[in-house]
Coordinates of C-alpha atoms and ligand atoms in Angstrom, one line a residue:
M178 CA 0.7 -17.7 -17.0
S179 CA 2.0 -21.1 -16.0
E180 CA -0.6 -23.2 -14.3
T181 CA 0.1 -24.7 -11.0
A182 CA -2.4 -27.4 -10.4
P183 CA -3.4 -28.7 -7.0
D184 CA -2.2 -32.1 -6.4
S185 CA -5.6 -33.4 -5.6
A186 CA -5.3 -36.1 -8.3
D187 CA -3.1 -38.2 -6.0
G188 CA -5.5 -37.8 -3.1
N189 CA -2.9 -35.7 -1.3
V190 CA -5.3 -33.2 0.2
A191 CA -4.0 -32.0 3.5
S192 CA -5.9 -32.0 6.7
G193 CA -4.3 -28.7 8.0
T194 CA -4.1 -30.0 11.5
G195 CA -1.4 -28.0 13.2
D196 CA 1.6 -30.1 12.1
N197 CA 3.5 -27.5 10.1
S198 CA 6.8 -26.4 11.6
F199 CA 7.3 -23.6 9.0
V200 CA 4.3 -21.4 8.0
V201 CA 4.3 -18.4 5.8
V202 CA 1.3 -16.1 5.9
A203 CA 0.7 -13.5 3.2
N204 CA -2.5 -11.9 1.9
R205 CA -2.1 -13.7 -1.4
L206 CA -1.4 -17.3 -2.1
P207 CA 1.3 -17.8 -4.8
V208 CA -1.5 -18.9 -7.1
D209 CA -4.8 -17.2 -8.0
M210 CA -8.0 -19.2 -8.7
I211 CA -9.4 -18.4 -12.1
I212 CA -13.1 -19.1 -12.6
E213 CA -14.3 -19.2 -16.2
S214 CA -17.8 -18.1 -17.2
D215 CA -18.7 -21.8 -17.6
G216 CA -17.6 -22.4 -13.9
T217 CA -14.4 -24.2 -14.8
K218 CA -11.7 -23.5 -12.3
S219 CA -7.9 -23.4 -12.8
W220 CA -4.9 -21.7 -11.1
Q221 CA -2.3 -19.3 -12.3
E222 CA 0.7 -17.6 -10.7
S223 CA -0.4 -14.5 -8.7
P224 CA 1.1 -11.1 -9.4
G225 CA 3.8 -9.2 -7.6
G226 CA 7.3 -9.3 -6.2
L227 CA 6.3 -10.9 -2.9
V228 CA 5.1 -14.1 -4.6
S229 CA 8.2 -14.1 -6.9
A230 CA 10.6 -14.0 -3.9
V231 CA 8.8 -16.1 -1.3
S232 CA 7.7 -19.0 -3.6
P233 CA 11.2 -20.4 -4.1
V234 CA 11.9 -20.1 -0.4
L235 CA 8.8 -22.1 0.6
E236 CA 9.5 -24.7 -2.1
K237 CA 12.9 -25.2 -0.5
H238 CA 11.5 -25.6 3.0
Q239 CA 8.4 -27.5 1.8
G240 CA 6.4 -25.3 4.2
C241 CA 2.8 -24.3 4.5
W242 CA 1.5 -21.0 2.9
V243 CA -1.6 -19.4 4.4
G244 CA -3.3 -16.9 2.1
W245 CA -6.2 -15.7 0.0
P246 CA -6.9 -17.6 -3.3
G247 CA -7.6 -14.3 -5.3
V248 CA -11.4 -14.8 -5.7
T249 CA -14.1 -13.8 -3.2
D250 CA -16.4 -16.1 -1.3
E251 CA -14.4 -19.2 -2.2
A252 CA -11.9 -21.1 -0.1
P253 CA -10.9 -24.5 -1.5
E254 CA -9.6 -27.2 0.8
P255 CA -5.9 -27.1 1.6
F256 CA -3.8 -28.7 -1.1
R257 CA -0.2 -29.3 -2.0
T258 CA 1.3 -27.8 -5.2
E259 CA 3.4 -29.9 -7.6
R260 CA 6.4 -28.4 -5.9
G261 CA 5.5 -29.6 -2.5
V262 CA 4.2 -26.4 -0.9
L263 CA 1.0 -26.9 1.3
L264 CA -1.4 -24.1 0.4
H265 CA -4.0 -23.2 3.0
P266 CA -6.6 -20.9 1.5
V267 CA -8.3 -18.2 3.6
E268 CA -11.7 -17.0 2.4
L269 CA -12.3 -13.3 1.8
T270 CA -15.9 -12.2 1.2
Q271 CA -16.8 -9.5 -1.3
H272 CA -17.1 -7.1 1.6
D273 CA -13.6 -8.0 2.9
F274 CA -12.3 -7.6 -0.7
E275 CA -13.7 -4.1 -0.9
E276 CA -12.9 -2.8 2.6
F277 CA -9.8 -4.8 3.7
Y278 CA -8.1 -5.3 0.4
E279 CA -9.1 -2.4 -1.9
G280 CA -9.8 -0.1 1.0
F281 CA -7.5 -0.2 4.0
S282 CA -4.6 -2.2 2.4
N283 CA -4.5 -0.5 -1.0
A284 CA -6.2 2.9 -0.6
T285 CA -4.9 3.7 2.9
L286 CA -1.7 1.9 3.7
W287 CA -0.2 1.6 0.2
P288 CA -0.2 5.3 -0.6
L289 CA 0.7 6.2 3.0
Y290 CA 3.8 4.0 2.9
H291 CA 4.7 5.1 -0.6
N292 CA 5.2 8.7 0.5
L293 CA 1.7 10.0 -0.4
I294 CA 2.1 9.7 -4.2
V295 CA -1.7 9.7 -4.1
T296 CA -3.7 10.8 -1.0
P297 CA -4.5 8.0 1.4
E298 CA -8.1 7.7 2.4
F299 CA -8.9 7.1 6.1
N300 CA -12.2 5.3 6.6
R301 CA -13.2 3.8 9.9
S302 CA -15.2 1.0 8.5
W303 CA -12.2 -0.1 6.4
W304 CA -10.1 -0.2 9.6
D305 CA -12.7 -2.5 11.2
A306 CA -12.5 -4.8 8.2
Y307 CA -8.7 -4.8 8.4
R308 CA -8.8 -5.9 12.0
D309 CA -11.4 -8.6 11.3
V310 CA -9.5 -10.0 8.4
N311 CA -6.2 -9.9 10.3
L312 CA -7.9 -11.9 13.1
R313 CA -9.1 -14.4 10.6
F314 CA -5.6 -14.9 9.1
A315 CA -4.0 -15.2 12.5
T316 CA -6.7 -17.8 13.6
E317 CA -6.0 -19.9 10.5
V318 CA -2.3 -19.8 11.1
A319 CA -2.8 -20.7 14.8
S320 CA -4.7 -23.8 13.6
V321 CA -2.1 -25.1 11.1
A322 CA 1.1 -24.3 13.0
A323 CA 2.8 -27.1 15.0
P324 CA 3.9 -26.5 18.6
G325 CA 6.9 -24.2 18.6
A326 CA 6.6 -23.6 14.9
T327 CA 8.2 -20.6 13.0
V328 CA 5.7 -18.3 11.4
W329 CA 6.8 -15.7 8.8
V330 CA 4.2 -13.0 8.3
Q331 CA 4.5 -11.0 5.1
D332 CA 3.7 -7.4 4.3
Y333 CA 1.5 -4.5 5.0
Q334 CA -1.8 -6.2 4.6
L335 CA -1.2 -8.3 7.8
Q336 CA 0.5 -6.0 10.3
L337 CA -1.8 -6.9 13.1
V338 CA -1.2 -10.7 12.7
P339 CA 2.0 -10.8 14.9
G340 CA 0.1 -9.3 17.9
I341 CA -3.0 -11.5 17.6
L342 CA -0.9 -14.6 17.0
R343 CA 1.2 -13.9 20.1
Q344 CA -1.9 -14.0 22.2
L345 CA -3.4 -17.1 20.5
R346 CA -0.1 -19.0 20.3
P347 CA 2.6 -17.8 22.7
D348 CA 4.7 -20.8 21.7
L349 CA 5.4 -19.6 18.2
T350 CA 8.4 -17.8 16.8
I351 CA 7.1 -14.9 14.7
G352 CA 9.0 -13.0 12.0
F353 CA 7.6 -10.2 10.0
F354 CA 8.9 -8.8 6.7
L355 CA 7.7 -5.5 5.1
H356 CA 7.9 -5.7 1.3
I357 CA 7.2 -2.0 0.8
P358 CA 9.0 1.1 2.1
F359 CA 8.4 2.2 5.7
P360 CA 7.6 5.9 5.7
P361 CA 9.1 8.7 7.7
P362 CA 7.4 8.9 11.1
D363 CA 5.7 12.2 10.2
I364 CA 3.9 10.5 7.4
Y365 CA 3.1 7.3 9.4
R366 CA 1.7 9.4 12.2
Q367 CA -1.1 10.5 9.9
L368 CA -2.7 7.1 10.4
P369 CA -5.6 7.4 12.8
W370 CA -4.9 3.9 14.1
R371 CA -1.1 4.3 14.3
S372 CA -0.7 3.1 17.9
E373 CA -2.7 -0.1 17.5
M374 CA -1.0 -0.9 14.2
L375 CA 2.5 -0.4 15.6
R376 CA 1.6 -2.4 18.7
G377 CA 0.4 -5.3 16.6
L378 CA 3.7 -5.4 14.7
L379 CA 5.9 -5.2 17.7
D380 CA 4.8 -8.5 19.0
A381 CA 6.9 -10.2 16.4
D382 CA 10.3 -11.6 17.4
L383 CA 12.0 -10.1 14.3
I384 CA 11.0 -7.4 11.8
G385 CA 12.8 -7.1 8.5
F386 CA 12.9 -4.2 6.1
H387 CA 14.6 -3.8 2.7
L388 CA 16.7 -0.7 3.4
E389 CA 18.6 1.1 6.1
S390 CA 16.4 4.1 5.6
N391 CA 13.3 2.0 6.3
V392 CA 14.8 0.8 9.6
R393 CA 15.8 4.4 10.5
N394 CA 12.2 5.6 10.0
F395 CA 10.9 2.7 12.1
V396 CA 13.3 3.1 14.9
E397 CA 12.7 6.9 15.1
L398 CA 8.9 6.1 15.3
C399 CA 9.5 3.7 18.1
R400 CA 11.6 6.1 20.0
G401 CA 8.7 8.6 19.8
Y402 CA 6.6 6.0 21.6
D403 CA 9.2 5.8 24.4
M404 CA 10.4 2.3 23.5
E405 CA 13.9 1.3 24.6
V406 CA 16.0 1.0 21.5
S407 CA 19.6 -0.4 21.5
G408 CA 22.2 -1.7 19.1
E409 CA 22.9 -0.4 15.6
I410 CA 21.5 -0.9 12.1
K411 CA 23.0 -4.0 10.4
V412 CA 22.5 -5.6 7.1
R413 CA 21.3 -9.2 7.1
E414 CA 21.4 -9.2 10.9
A415 CA 19.0 -8.2 13.7
G416 CA 21.3 -5.3 14.8
I417 CA 18.6 -3.3 16.6
T418 CA 16.8 -4.5 19.7
I419 CA 13.5 -2.9 20.8
T420 CA 12.2 -3.5 24.2
L421 CA 8.6 -3.0 25.1
P422 CA 7.3 -1.8 28.5
N423 CA 5.9 -5.4 29.1
G424 CA 9.4 -6.8 28.7
H425 CA 9.0 -8.3 25.2
S426 CA 12.0 -7.6 23.0
L427 CA 12.4 -8.0 19.3
G428 CA 15.1 -7.6 16.7
V429 CA 15.0 -5.3 13.7
G430 CA 17.3 -5.5 10.7
V431 CA 17.9 -4.7 7.1
F432 CA 17.3 -7.7 4.8
P433 CA 17.4 -6.7 1.1
I434 CA 15.1 -9.0 -0.8
S435 CA 16.3 -10.5 -4.1
I436 CA 15.6 -13.0 -6.9
D437 CA 15.9 -16.7 -7.6
T438 CA 19.0 -16.5 -9.7
S439 CA 19.3 -20.2 -10.2
A440 CA 15.7 -20.4 -11.6
I441 CA 16.5 -17.6 -14.0
A442 CA 19.7 -19.3 -15.1
A443 CA 17.7 -22.5 -15.7
T444 CA 15.0 -20.7 -17.7
L445 CA 17.7 -19.0 -19.8
A446 CA 19.5 -22.3 -20.4
A447 CA 16.2 -24.0 -21.5
D448 CA 15.6 -21.1 -23.8
T449 CA 18.7 -21.7 -25.8
H450 CA 16.7 -24.5 -27.5
H451 CA 14.1 -21.9 -28.7
E452 CA 16.9 -19.6 -29.6
S453 CA 18.3 -22.2 -32.0
H454 CA 14.9 -21.9 -33.7
G455 CA 15.4 -18.1 -33.9
E456 CA 12.6 -17.0 -31.6
L457 CA 14.5 -14.1 -30.2
E458 CA 15.4 -12.9 -33.7
Q459 CA 11.8 -13.4 -34.7
M460 CA 10.5 -11.2 -31.9
H461 CA 13.0 -8.5 -32.8
H462 CA 12.0 -8.7 -36.5
N463 CA 8.3 -8.5 -35.5
M464 CA 9.0 -5.3 -33.8
G465 CA 10.5 -3.9 -37.0
S466 CA 14.2 -4.6 -36.1
P467 CA 14.8 -1.5 -34.1
S468 CA 18.4 -0.8 -33.3
T469 CA 17.6 0.2 -29.7
V470 CA 14.8 -1.6 -27.6
F471 CA 13.7 0.1 -24.4
L472 CA 11.8 -2.1 -22.0
G473 CA 9.5 -1.4 -19.0
V474 CA 7.9 -4.3 -17.0
D475 CA 5.6 -3.4 -14.1
R476 CA 2.4 -4.0 -12.4
L477 CA 0.2 -1.2 -13.6
D478 CA 0.6 0.9 -10.4
Y479 CA 0.9 4.7 -10.0
T480 CA 4.1 4.1 -7.9
K481 CA 5.9 2.7 -11.0
G482 CA 6.2 6.0 -12.9
I483 CA 5.1 4.4 -16.2
L484 CA 3.5 7.6 -17.6
Q485 CA 6.6 9.7 -16.9
R486 CA 8.8 7.2 -18.7
L487 CA 6.5 7.3 -21.7
L488 CA 6.5 11.2 -21.6
A489 CA 10.3 11.2 -21.5
F490 CA 10.3 8.8 -24.5
E491 CA 7.8 11.0 -26.4
E492 CA 9.9 14.2 -25.8
L493 CA 13.0 12.4 -27.0
L494 CA 11.2 11.5 -30.2
D495 CA 9.8 14.9 -30.5
S496 CA 13.1 16.7 -30.2
G497 CA 14.8 14.3 -32.7
A498 CA 17.1 13.0 -30.0
L499 CA 15.7 9.5 -30.7
D500 CA 14.7 8.5 -34.2
P501 CA 11.3 6.7 -34.3
K502 CA 12.6 4.5 -37.2
E503 CA 15.5 3.3 -35.0
V504 CA 14.0 2.7 -31.6
A505 CA 11.0 1.0 -29.9
L506 CA 9.7 0.9 -26.4
V507 CA 8.1 -2.2 -25.1
Q508 CA 5.9 -1.8 -22.0
L509 CA 4.5 -4.9 -20.3
A510 CA 1.9 -3.9 -17.7
T511 CA 0.3 -6.5 -15.4
P512 CA -3.2 -5.6 -14.5
S513 CA -3.4 -4.6 -10.8
R514 CA -6.1 -3.4 -8.3
E515 CA -8.2 -2.4 -11.3
R516 CA -11.3 -1.1 -9.5
I517 CA -9.5 1.5 -7.3
D518 CA -9.9 5.0 -8.7
S519 CA -6.2 5.9 -8.7
Y520 CA -5.4 2.8 -10.6
R521 CA -8.1 3.4 -13.2
T522 CA -6.8 6.9 -13.7
T523 CA -3.2 5.7 -14.1
R524 CA -4.3 3.1 -16.6
S525 CA -6.2 5.6 -18.6
N526 CA -3.4 8.1 -18.6
V527 CA -0.9 5.5 -19.7
E528 CA -3.1 4.1 -22.4
E529 CA -3.8 7.6 -23.7
A530 CA -0.1 8.4 -23.9
V531 CA 0.6 5.1 -25.7
G532 CA -2.1 5.9 -28.2
R533 CA -0.9 9.5 -28.7
I534 CA 2.8 8.5 -29.1
N535 CA 2.0 5.8 -31.6
G536 CA -0.3 8.2 -33.4
R537 CA 2.5 10.8 -33.7
F538 CA 5.5 8.6 -34.4
S539 CA 4.6 5.1 -35.7
Q540 CA 4.4 3.9 -39.2
I541 CA 1.6 1.5 -40.3
G542 CA 2.6 -2.0 -39.1
R543 CA 5.5 -0.6 -37.0
P544 CA 4.4 0.9 -33.7
V545 CA 7.0 2.8 -31.8
V546 CA 5.5 1.8 -28.4
H547 CA 4.5 -1.9 -28.0
Y548 CA 2.1 -2.1 -25.0
Q549 CA 0.6 -5.2 -23.4
H550 CA -1.8 -4.9 -20.5
R551 CA -1.4 -8.5 -19.3
S552 CA 1.0 -10.9 -17.6
V553 CA 3.3 -13.1 -19.6
T554 CA 4.9 -16.4 -18.6
K555 CA 8.3 -16.3 -17.0
D556 CA 10.0 -17.8 -20.0
V557 CA 8.5 -15.1 -22.3
L558 CA 9.4 -12.4 -19.8
M559 CA 13.0 -13.6 -19.8
R560 CA 13.0 -13.3 -23.6
Y561 CA 11.8 -9.7 -23.4
Y562 CA 14.6 -9.0 -20.9
R563 CA 17.1 -10.5 -23.3
L564 CA 15.7 -8.5 -26.2
A565 CA 16.1 -5.2 -24.4
D566 CA 19.0 -2.9 -24.8
V567 CA 17.9 -0.4 -22.2
M568 CA 15.7 -1.5 -19.3
L569 CA 13.6 1.3 -17.8
V570 CA 12.8 1.0 -14.1
T571 CA 11.6 4.4 -13.0
P572 CA 9.3 4.1 -10.0
F573 CA 8.5 7.2 -7.8
R574 CA 8.9 4.9 -4.9
D575 CA 9.5 1.1 -4.6
G576 CA 10.4 -1.1 -1.7
M577 CA 13.0 -3.0 -3.7
N578 CA 11.9 -3.6 -7.4
L579 CA 12.7 -7.1 -8.4
V580 CA 12.3 -6.4 -12.1
A581 CA 15.6 -4.4 -12.1
K582 CA 17.4 -7.4 -10.6
E583 CA 15.8 -9.9 -12.9
F584 CA 16.9 -7.9 -16.0
V585 CA 20.5 -7.7 -14.6
A586 CA 20.4 -11.5 -14.0
T587 CA 19.9 -12.1 -17.7
R588 CA 23.1 -10.2 -18.5
A589 CA 25.9 -12.8 -18.0
D590 CA 27.5 -11.3 -21.1
S591 CA 27.4 -7.8 -19.5
S592 CA 25.4 -6.4 -22.4
G593 CA 22.7 -3.7 -22.1
A594 CA 22.0 -0.9 -19.7
L595 CA 19.7 -0.2 -16.8
V596 CA 18.0 3.2 -16.2
L597 CA 17.0 3.1 -12.6
S598 CA 15.1 5.4 -10.3
E599 CA 16.9 6.7 -7.2
F600 CA 13.7 6.0 -5.3
A601 CA 13.7 2.2 -6.0
G602 CA 15.2 0.2 -3.1
A603 CA 17.3 -1.6 -5.7
A604 CA 19.2 1.6 -6.3
D605 CA 21.0 1.1 -3.0
E606 CA 22.6 -2.1 -4.4
L607 CA 22.7 -1.4 -8.2
T608 CA 24.8 1.7 -8.0
Q609 CA 26.2 1.2 -11.5
A610 CA 22.9 1.8 -13.1
H611 CA 22.0 5.0 -14.9
L612 CA 20.3 6.5 -11.9
C613 CA 17.6 9.2 -12.4
N614 CA 15.1 11.2 -10.5
P615 CA 11.7 10.0 -11.7
F616 CA 10.0 13.2 -10.7
D617 CA 12.2 15.1 -13.2
I618 CA 11.4 14.2 -16.8
E619 CA 14.6 15.9 -18.0
D620 CA 16.6 13.6 -15.7
I621 CA 14.9 10.5 -17.1
K622 CA 15.6 11.7 -20.6
K623 CA 19.2 12.3 -19.7
A624 CA 19.6 8.8 -18.3
M625 CA 17.9 7.3 -21.3
L626 CA 20.2 9.1 -23.7
Q627 CA 23.3 8.4 -21.7
A628 CA 22.5 4.7 -21.7
T629 CA 21.8 4.7 -25.5
W630 CA 24.9 6.8 -26.2
G631 CA 27.1 4.7 -24.0
L632 CA 26.0 1.4 -25.6
K633 CA 27.0 2.8 -29.0
N634 CA 30.0 4.8 -28.2
N635 CA 31.5 3.5 -25.0
P636 CA 30.7 -0.3 -24.9
E637 CA 33.6 -1.2 -22.7
A638 CA 32.6 1.1 -19.9
M639 CA 29.0 0.0 -20.2
K640 CA 30.1 -3.7 -19.9
E641 CA 32.0 -2.9 -16.7
R642 CA 28.9 -1.3 -15.2
M643 CA 26.7 -4.2 -16.1
S644 CA 29.2 -6.8 -15.0
A645 CA 29.5 -5.1 -11.6
M646 CA 25.7 -5.2 -11.2
Y647 CA 25.5 -8.8 -12.5
N648 CA 28.0 -9.9 -9.9
Q649 CA 26.1 -8.0 -7.2
V650 CA 22.9 -9.8 -8.0
M651 CA 24.4 -13.2 -8.4
E652 CA 26.1 -12.9 -5.0
H653 CA 23.0 -11.6 -3.2
D654 CA 20.1 -13.9 -4.3
V655 CA 16.8 -14.8 -2.7
D656 CA 18.4 -17.7 -0.7
L657 CA 20.8 -15.2 1.0
W658 CA 17.8 -13.0 1.9
A659 CA 15.7 -15.9 3.3
N660 CA 18.6 -17.6 5.1
A661 CA 19.7 -14.4 6.7
F662 CA 16.2 -13.6 7.9
L663 CA 15.4 -17.1 9.1
G664 CA 18.9 -17.5 10.6
A665 CA 18.5 -14.2 12.6
L666 CA 15.0 -15.3 13.7
G667 CA 16.3 -18.7 14.8
A668 CA 19.1 -17.0 16.8
L669 CA 16.6 -14.8 18.6
E670 CA 14.4 -17.7 19.4
Q671 CA 17.3 -19.6 21.0
K672 CA 18.2 -16.5 23.0
H673 CA 14.6 -16.2 24.3
S674 CA 14.4 -19.9 25.2
V675 CA 17.7 -19.9 27.2
Ligands
ADP61 P1 5.9 -5.3 -7.3 O1 6.1 -6.3 -6.2 O2 5.5 -4.0 -6.8 O3 4.9 -5.8 -8.3 P2 8.6 -6.0 -8.3 O4 9.3 -5.4 -9.4 O5 9.3 -6.2 -7.0 O6 7.3 -5.1 -8.1 O7 8.0 -7.5 -8.6 C1 7.3 -7.7 -9.8 C2 7.3 -9.1 -10.1 O8 6.2 -9.4 -11.1 C3 8.6 -9.5 -10.8 O9 9.0 -10.8 -10.4 C4 8.2 -9.6 -12.3 O10 8.9 -10.5 -13.0 C5 6.8 -9.9 -12.3 N1 6.1 -9.2 -13.4 C6 5.9 -7.9 -13.6 N2 5.2 -7.6 -14.7 C7 5.0 -8.8 -15.3 C8 4.3 -9.2 -16.5 N3 3.8 -8.3 -17.3 N4 4.3 -10.5 -16.7 C9 4.8 -11.4 -15.9 N5 5.4 -11.1 -14.8 C10 5.5 -9.8 -14.4
G6P62 C1 3.5 -5.9 -4.0 C2 3.1 -6.1 -2.5 C3 2.5 -7.5 -2.3 C4 1.4 -7.7 -3.3 C5 1.9 -7.5 -4.7 C6 0.7 -7.6 -5.8 O1 4.5 -6.7 -4.3 O2 4.2 -5.8 -1.7 O3 2.1 -7.6 -1.0 O4 0.9 -9.0 -3.2 O5 2.4 -6.1 -4.8 O6 -0.3 -6.8 -5.4 P1 -1.8 -7.4 -5.1 O7 -2.6 -6.3 -4.6 O8 -2.3 -7.9 -6.5 O9 -1.6 -8.6 -4.2

C-alpha cells in the first residue's frame, strides 16, 4: 500500500489545542501504523470504504481527523499528512481492541446491523468497553475542536459520541453518518442497550444514511419511542425533523456516499504511461490470456458473499456453461478482523473453495481462480478493474459498496459488465447492472451468464447499460455527498442559532 508519512521532518507536529474548525472523528485514522519485528514504524492506508470516501473530503477541507492508529497501546503525537490533514491519534489498549473493537463493534453491532447474517453476541462487558472508548473519543474531540466548530462523527463504532460531545461542548455543530445499513426496528430492538444507544445518536444535529430504506427503519424506530417526527424523506437534504422531549431537534436525510472520481481519473491517466509499456497486456498474459476475466474485490468479510460467488463459478465450470480454458476469476481479498471467529470461518471456507476449484479445473501454470489475501495499491487495483470483463459484487448486505462504483468509474469507454447484489446499497443507483439475489446461487449464475453472453452477443446493449452507470457515478461523486451533508448541517446550525 502507499505510504503516507507523517510530516514530522519539517517540524510540523501539531499541538492539538482546540483550534480546529472542522473535525472528523472515526474509529480508524486513514492510515494504520505498521510496526516491524525490528521495531521500525511506518504508515499505510487503512482498509475500508469509510477511509476511501472521507480522506479526499478532509484533504479538501484541510481538517483534523481524530481516530485510532490501528495498533494497540500506541498513540503517536498528532501530525500532519503530506496532503495537509491533521491526524490526531487516540490510543486503544489491547483490552479496548478486544472488547470495544472486535467485541461490541464487530461481533455485536456489525452482524446486528447487517440483518443477522451471523448471530450477534450480546456481552455486558463489551458494552462497558464501548461506552468507555466512546467517552475517550468524545473527550479527544472536545479538546481539539475550536469554539463553534463542526464535528462529523463517522459510523457504528462511535454512536454514543454525539450525546457525550453535546454535554462536553454544547457550542459544537455535530453531524453523524452511518456507513452501514440501519436495520429494521425489530432487529435493532434486540440490542439490550437500545435506548441508551439511540439516545446517544439523537444528540446530533444531523444524521445521514445511505438509503431511503435506512431512514425509514430509523424513523419507525424513533416513532416507537414516542418522538415527534415531521417532514418527508429527501435525498441529499435533511427532509425529516425529529424532536426530542427536551426540545432538541435534529435533521435526518438520505446521503448516498460515493467515490473520488477525479482521483480515479488521475490514476487512470497516469497509468497510460505503464500501458504504453504493455503492463495490462502482461497481466492478462500472465493469467493465461482468458477471454473472460471475472473480478471480485472485497474485504474478507462474511457480508460480502465471496464464497457464494465462488460456488456459482464452480457450478458454471462443472456444468460446462463456462469453459475453464477460456475464463478466469480474480479474487482480491483484503484481510479484515482476522481474529473474530466468523471471519476465520469465512476465510477458511473461501480458501478451501479456491483450492478445490483450482484442483478440479486448473491446468499446471494456469489457475482458473487467482486469489490474493492482501491489499494492493490503488494504481494496481485500477489495473485489475480495467482488466476485468465482468465485475462481481455480490454481498448479502452492504451499506453502499464503493467497489461497484470504482469499477464503473474505470469504464469511460462503456466496456464490461457489473453483476451486482440487490442487497448492496449501490443497487439503488446502479440499476443498469445485472442484479442478482446473492442468497440464490442459481440467480448469481444466471447474472454471470447473462453478463458474459451479453458482452459477446449484444455489445451495443451492454455499452448502453455501462454508459448509463458511468454517467450516474460521474454525476454523483464523493464531493456531492460531502457537500450535501455539510451543507445541510450548516443550514441546520444557522436555523438553531437564529
Ligand atoms: P467496505 O467499506 O465494507 O470495505 P466498500 O466496497 O464500500 O466496502 O469499500 C472498500 C474499499 O476498499 C474500496 O475503496 C476498495 O477500493 C478498497 N479495497 C477493497 N479491497 C481492496 C484490496 N484488496 N486492495 C486495495 N483496496 C481494496
Ligand atoms: C467498513 C466500515 C468502516 C470500517 C471499514 C474497515 O467500511 O463501515 O467503519 O473502518 O469497514 O473495517 P475495520 O474494522 O478494519 O476498520
